[in-house]
Short mmCIF file of C-alpha atoms in Angstrom, two decimals:
data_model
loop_
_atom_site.label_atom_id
_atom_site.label_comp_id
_atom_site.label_asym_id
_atom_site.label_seq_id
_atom_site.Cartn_x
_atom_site.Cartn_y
_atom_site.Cartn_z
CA UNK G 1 13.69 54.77 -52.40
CA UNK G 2 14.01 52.65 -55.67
CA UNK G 3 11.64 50.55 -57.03
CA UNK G 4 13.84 47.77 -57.70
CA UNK G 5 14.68 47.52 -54.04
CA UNK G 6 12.17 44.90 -53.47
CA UNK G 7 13.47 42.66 -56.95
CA UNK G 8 16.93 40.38 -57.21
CA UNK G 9 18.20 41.33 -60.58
CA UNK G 10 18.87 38.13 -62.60
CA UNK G 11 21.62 39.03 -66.00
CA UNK G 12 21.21 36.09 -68.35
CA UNK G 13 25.14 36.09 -70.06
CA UNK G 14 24.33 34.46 -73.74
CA UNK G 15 25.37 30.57 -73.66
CA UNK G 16 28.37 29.61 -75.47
CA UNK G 17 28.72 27.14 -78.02
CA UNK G 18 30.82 23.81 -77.61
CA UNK G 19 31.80 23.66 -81.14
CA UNK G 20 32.65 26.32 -83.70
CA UNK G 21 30.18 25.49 -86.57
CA UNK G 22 28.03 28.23 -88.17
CA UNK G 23 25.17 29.86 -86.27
CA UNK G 24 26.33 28.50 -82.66
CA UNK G 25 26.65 32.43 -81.54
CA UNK G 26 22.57 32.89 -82.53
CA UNK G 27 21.79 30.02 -81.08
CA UNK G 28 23.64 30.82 -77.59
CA UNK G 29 21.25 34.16 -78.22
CA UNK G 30 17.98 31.95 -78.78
CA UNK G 31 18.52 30.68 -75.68
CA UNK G 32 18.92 33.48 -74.03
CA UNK G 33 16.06 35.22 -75.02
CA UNK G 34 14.21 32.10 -74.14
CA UNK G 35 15.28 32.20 -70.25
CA UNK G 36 14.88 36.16 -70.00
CA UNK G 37 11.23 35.49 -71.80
CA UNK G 38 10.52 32.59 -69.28
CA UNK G 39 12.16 34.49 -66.17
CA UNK G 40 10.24 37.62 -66.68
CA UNK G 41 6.91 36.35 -66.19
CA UNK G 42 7.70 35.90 -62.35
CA UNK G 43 6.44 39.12 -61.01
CA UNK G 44 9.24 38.60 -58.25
CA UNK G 45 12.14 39.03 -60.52
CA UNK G 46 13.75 41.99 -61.94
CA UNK G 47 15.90 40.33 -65.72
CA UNK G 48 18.10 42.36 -67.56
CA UNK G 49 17.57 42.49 -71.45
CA UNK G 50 19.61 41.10 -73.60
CA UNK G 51 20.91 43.89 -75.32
CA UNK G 52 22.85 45.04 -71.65
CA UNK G 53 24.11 41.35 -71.04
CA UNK G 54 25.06 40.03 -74.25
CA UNK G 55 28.18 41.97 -74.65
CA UNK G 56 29.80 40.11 -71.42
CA UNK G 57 29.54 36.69 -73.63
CA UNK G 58 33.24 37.00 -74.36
CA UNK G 59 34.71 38.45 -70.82
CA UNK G 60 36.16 35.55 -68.64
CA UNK G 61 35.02 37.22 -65.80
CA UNK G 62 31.30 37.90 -67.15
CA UNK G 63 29.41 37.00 -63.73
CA UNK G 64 31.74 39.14 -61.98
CA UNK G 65 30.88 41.77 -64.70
CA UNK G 66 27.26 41.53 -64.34
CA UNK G 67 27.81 42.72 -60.97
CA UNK G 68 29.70 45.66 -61.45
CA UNK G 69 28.33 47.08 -64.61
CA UNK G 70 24.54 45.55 -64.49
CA UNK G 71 23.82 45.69 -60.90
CA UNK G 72 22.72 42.44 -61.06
CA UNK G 73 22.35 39.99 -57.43
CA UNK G 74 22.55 36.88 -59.63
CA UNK G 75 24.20 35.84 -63.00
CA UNK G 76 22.76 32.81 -65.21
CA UNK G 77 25.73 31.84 -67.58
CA UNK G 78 27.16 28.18 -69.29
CA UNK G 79 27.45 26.81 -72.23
CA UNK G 80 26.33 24.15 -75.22
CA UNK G 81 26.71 21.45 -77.06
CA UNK G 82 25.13 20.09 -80.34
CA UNK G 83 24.58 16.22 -81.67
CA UNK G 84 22.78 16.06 -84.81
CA UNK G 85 19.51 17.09 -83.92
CA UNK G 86 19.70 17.25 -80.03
CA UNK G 87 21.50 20.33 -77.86
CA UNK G 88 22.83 19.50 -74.64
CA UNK G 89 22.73 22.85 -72.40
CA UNK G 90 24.95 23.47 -69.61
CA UNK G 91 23.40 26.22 -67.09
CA UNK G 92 24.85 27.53 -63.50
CA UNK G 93 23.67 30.11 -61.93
CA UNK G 94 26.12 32.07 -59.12
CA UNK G 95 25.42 34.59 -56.53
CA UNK G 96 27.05 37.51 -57.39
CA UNK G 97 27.80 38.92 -53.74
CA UNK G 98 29.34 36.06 -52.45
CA UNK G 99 30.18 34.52 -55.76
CA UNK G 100 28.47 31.22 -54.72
CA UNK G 101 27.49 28.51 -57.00
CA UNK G 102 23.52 28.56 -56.32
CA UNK G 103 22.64 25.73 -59.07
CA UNK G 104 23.30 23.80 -61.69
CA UNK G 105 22.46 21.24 -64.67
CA UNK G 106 22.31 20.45 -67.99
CA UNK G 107 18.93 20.07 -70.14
CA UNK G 108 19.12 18.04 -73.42
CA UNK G 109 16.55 18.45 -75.93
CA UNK G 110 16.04 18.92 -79.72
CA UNK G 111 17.10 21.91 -81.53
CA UNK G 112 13.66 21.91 -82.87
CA UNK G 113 12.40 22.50 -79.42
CA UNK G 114 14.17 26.47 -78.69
CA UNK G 115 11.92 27.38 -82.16
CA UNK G 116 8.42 26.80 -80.38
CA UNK G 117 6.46 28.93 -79.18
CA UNK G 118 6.71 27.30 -75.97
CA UNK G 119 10.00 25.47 -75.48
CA UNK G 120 10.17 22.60 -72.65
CA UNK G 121 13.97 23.12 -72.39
CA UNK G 122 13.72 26.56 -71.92
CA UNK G 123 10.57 26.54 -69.18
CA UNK G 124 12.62 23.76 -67.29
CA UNK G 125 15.61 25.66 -66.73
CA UNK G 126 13.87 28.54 -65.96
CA UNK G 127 11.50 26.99 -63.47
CA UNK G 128 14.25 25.49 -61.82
CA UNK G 129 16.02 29.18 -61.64
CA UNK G 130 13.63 30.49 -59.83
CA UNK G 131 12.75 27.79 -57.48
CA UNK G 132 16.28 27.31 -56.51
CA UNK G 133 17.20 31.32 -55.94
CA UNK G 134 13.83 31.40 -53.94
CA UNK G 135 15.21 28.44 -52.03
CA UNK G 136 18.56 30.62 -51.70
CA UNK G 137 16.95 33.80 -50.10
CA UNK G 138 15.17 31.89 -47.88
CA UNK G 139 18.17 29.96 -46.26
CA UNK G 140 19.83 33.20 -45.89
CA UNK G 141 17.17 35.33 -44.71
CA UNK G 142 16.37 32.48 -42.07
CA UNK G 143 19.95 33.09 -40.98
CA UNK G 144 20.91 36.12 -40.96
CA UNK G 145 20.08 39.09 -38.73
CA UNK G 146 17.27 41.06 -39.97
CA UNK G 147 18.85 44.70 -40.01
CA UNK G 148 21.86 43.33 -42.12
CA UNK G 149 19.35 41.91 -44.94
CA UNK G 150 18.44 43.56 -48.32
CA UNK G 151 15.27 44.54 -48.95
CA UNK G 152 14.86 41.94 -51.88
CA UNK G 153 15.70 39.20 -49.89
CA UNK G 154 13.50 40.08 -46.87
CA UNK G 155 10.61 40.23 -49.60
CA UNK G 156 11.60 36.93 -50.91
CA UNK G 157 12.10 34.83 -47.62
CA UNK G 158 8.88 36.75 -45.92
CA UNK G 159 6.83 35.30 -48.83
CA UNK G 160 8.45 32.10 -48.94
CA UNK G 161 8.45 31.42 -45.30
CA UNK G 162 4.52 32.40 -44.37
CA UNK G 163 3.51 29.58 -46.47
CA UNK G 164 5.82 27.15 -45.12
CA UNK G 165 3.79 25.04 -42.08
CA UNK G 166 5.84 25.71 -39.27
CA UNK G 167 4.75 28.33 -36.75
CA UNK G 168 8.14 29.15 -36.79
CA UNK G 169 8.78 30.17 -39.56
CA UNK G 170 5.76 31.94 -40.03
CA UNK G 171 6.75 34.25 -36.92
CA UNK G 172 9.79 35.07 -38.85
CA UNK G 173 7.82 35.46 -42.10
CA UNK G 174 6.29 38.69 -40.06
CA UNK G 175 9.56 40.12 -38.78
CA UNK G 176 10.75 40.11 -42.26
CA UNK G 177 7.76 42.33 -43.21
CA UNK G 178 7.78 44.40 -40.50
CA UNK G 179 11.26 45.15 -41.54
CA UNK G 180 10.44 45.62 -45.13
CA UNK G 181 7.29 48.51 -43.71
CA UNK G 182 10.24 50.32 -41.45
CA UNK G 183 12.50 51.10 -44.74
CA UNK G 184 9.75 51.29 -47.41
CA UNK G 185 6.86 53.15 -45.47
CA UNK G 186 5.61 54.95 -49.00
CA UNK G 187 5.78 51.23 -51.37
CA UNK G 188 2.75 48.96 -51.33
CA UNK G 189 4.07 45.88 -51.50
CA UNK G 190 5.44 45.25 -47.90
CA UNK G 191 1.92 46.52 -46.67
CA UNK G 192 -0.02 44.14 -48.57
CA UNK G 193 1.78 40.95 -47.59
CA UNK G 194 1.46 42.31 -44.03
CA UNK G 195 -1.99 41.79 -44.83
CA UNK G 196 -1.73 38.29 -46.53
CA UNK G 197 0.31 37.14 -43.03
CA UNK G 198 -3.00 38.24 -40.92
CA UNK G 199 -5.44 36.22 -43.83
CA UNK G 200 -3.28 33.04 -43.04
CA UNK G 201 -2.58 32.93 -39.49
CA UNK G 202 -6.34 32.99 -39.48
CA UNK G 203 -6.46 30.34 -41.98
CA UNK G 204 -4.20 28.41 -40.56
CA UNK G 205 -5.92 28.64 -36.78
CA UNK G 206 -3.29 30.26 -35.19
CA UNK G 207 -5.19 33.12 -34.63
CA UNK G 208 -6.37 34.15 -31.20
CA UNK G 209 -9.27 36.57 -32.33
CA UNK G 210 -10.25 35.87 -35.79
CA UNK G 211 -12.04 39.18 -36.07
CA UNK G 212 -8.96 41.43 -35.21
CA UNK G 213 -6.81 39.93 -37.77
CA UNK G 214 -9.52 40.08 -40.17
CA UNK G 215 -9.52 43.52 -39.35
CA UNK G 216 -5.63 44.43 -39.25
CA UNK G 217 -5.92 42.54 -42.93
#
């Protein structure tokens, strides 16, 4: 059973420069690291370094690549542009399976803005990321019939759909998990969202015995 089972695996392909003036190559780099640094900190997401993604800069077919060489569910590529002081980034992001565009935008900011600590180009695009793959694996999880689903994305939509208000969806939320506990028996994870389902049926008064689910938690 692998660990990873449970995470997409984002590859962040280094963004290519518009132009051809000096330094355009680190910069593509910068902002790289920047979405890989940003993209990590979600607990739900599994990012390739750098330092196995960087090399498929140059390949036409780099998302393609990721796939086949990286393992990687979902590629995060584009490109950018420079205007005196202000970078204009162009970001997609494509599901690697069915080679689907998932999203895309640009972000402008200043150059200035990749060198702080925290840059508000760099948090945007990845918040977005992540919101809009979530948004993905729930559509197709809702969809799809269970046994055919990865494990990632019966993780993802579980989560995603429990804390959605429908009863609904909060039925399938539980199928999803009970999925999840059939094919990883011996991982943690599945059982404690199992749990989490029980604290918010509760919560949210669908419960018929408050005290049973309280104990199942």
């Amino acid at each position: 059973e692998l660990a990873n089972a449970l995470e997409p695996t984002i590859a962040v392909i280094p963004l290519s420069g518009r132009g051809e003036g000096p330094g355009e190559s680190a910069l593509g780099d910068l902002i790289a690291d920047i979405l890989i640094y940003q993209l990590s900190r979600n607990r739900h997401l599994k990012v390739i370094s750098r330092l196995s993604s960087a090399h498929l800069r140059e390949r036409p077919s780099a998302p393609m690549d990721a796939k086949a060489l990286l393992g990687a569910n979902y590629a995060i590529a584009g490109s950018f542009a420079l205007s005196g002081s202000r970078i204009t980034a162009y970001v997609e992001v494509v599901e690697l399976t069915s080679q689907s565009l998932v999203w895309a935008d640009r972000q402008v900011a200043e150059v200035e803005d990749l060198f702080q600590p925290e840059s508000q180009m760099g948090l945007a695009i990845a918040e977005s990321v992540s919101r809009e793959i979530f948004r993905h694996e729930v559509r197709y999880a809702a969809m799809q019939p269970i046994p055919t689903l990865p494990s990632y994305r019966l993780l993802l939509g579980a989560i995603t759909l429990m804390h959605r208000a429908g009863r609904a969806d909060f039925l399938r939320a539980r199928q999803l998990i009970e999925r999840l506990i059939e094919l990883h028996a011996r991982n943690p994870q599945p059982y404690a969202w199992m749990g989490m389902w029980y604290v918010l049926q509760a919560a949210q008064g669908w419960s018929s015995d408050v005290a049973e689910d309280s104990e199942q938690a």
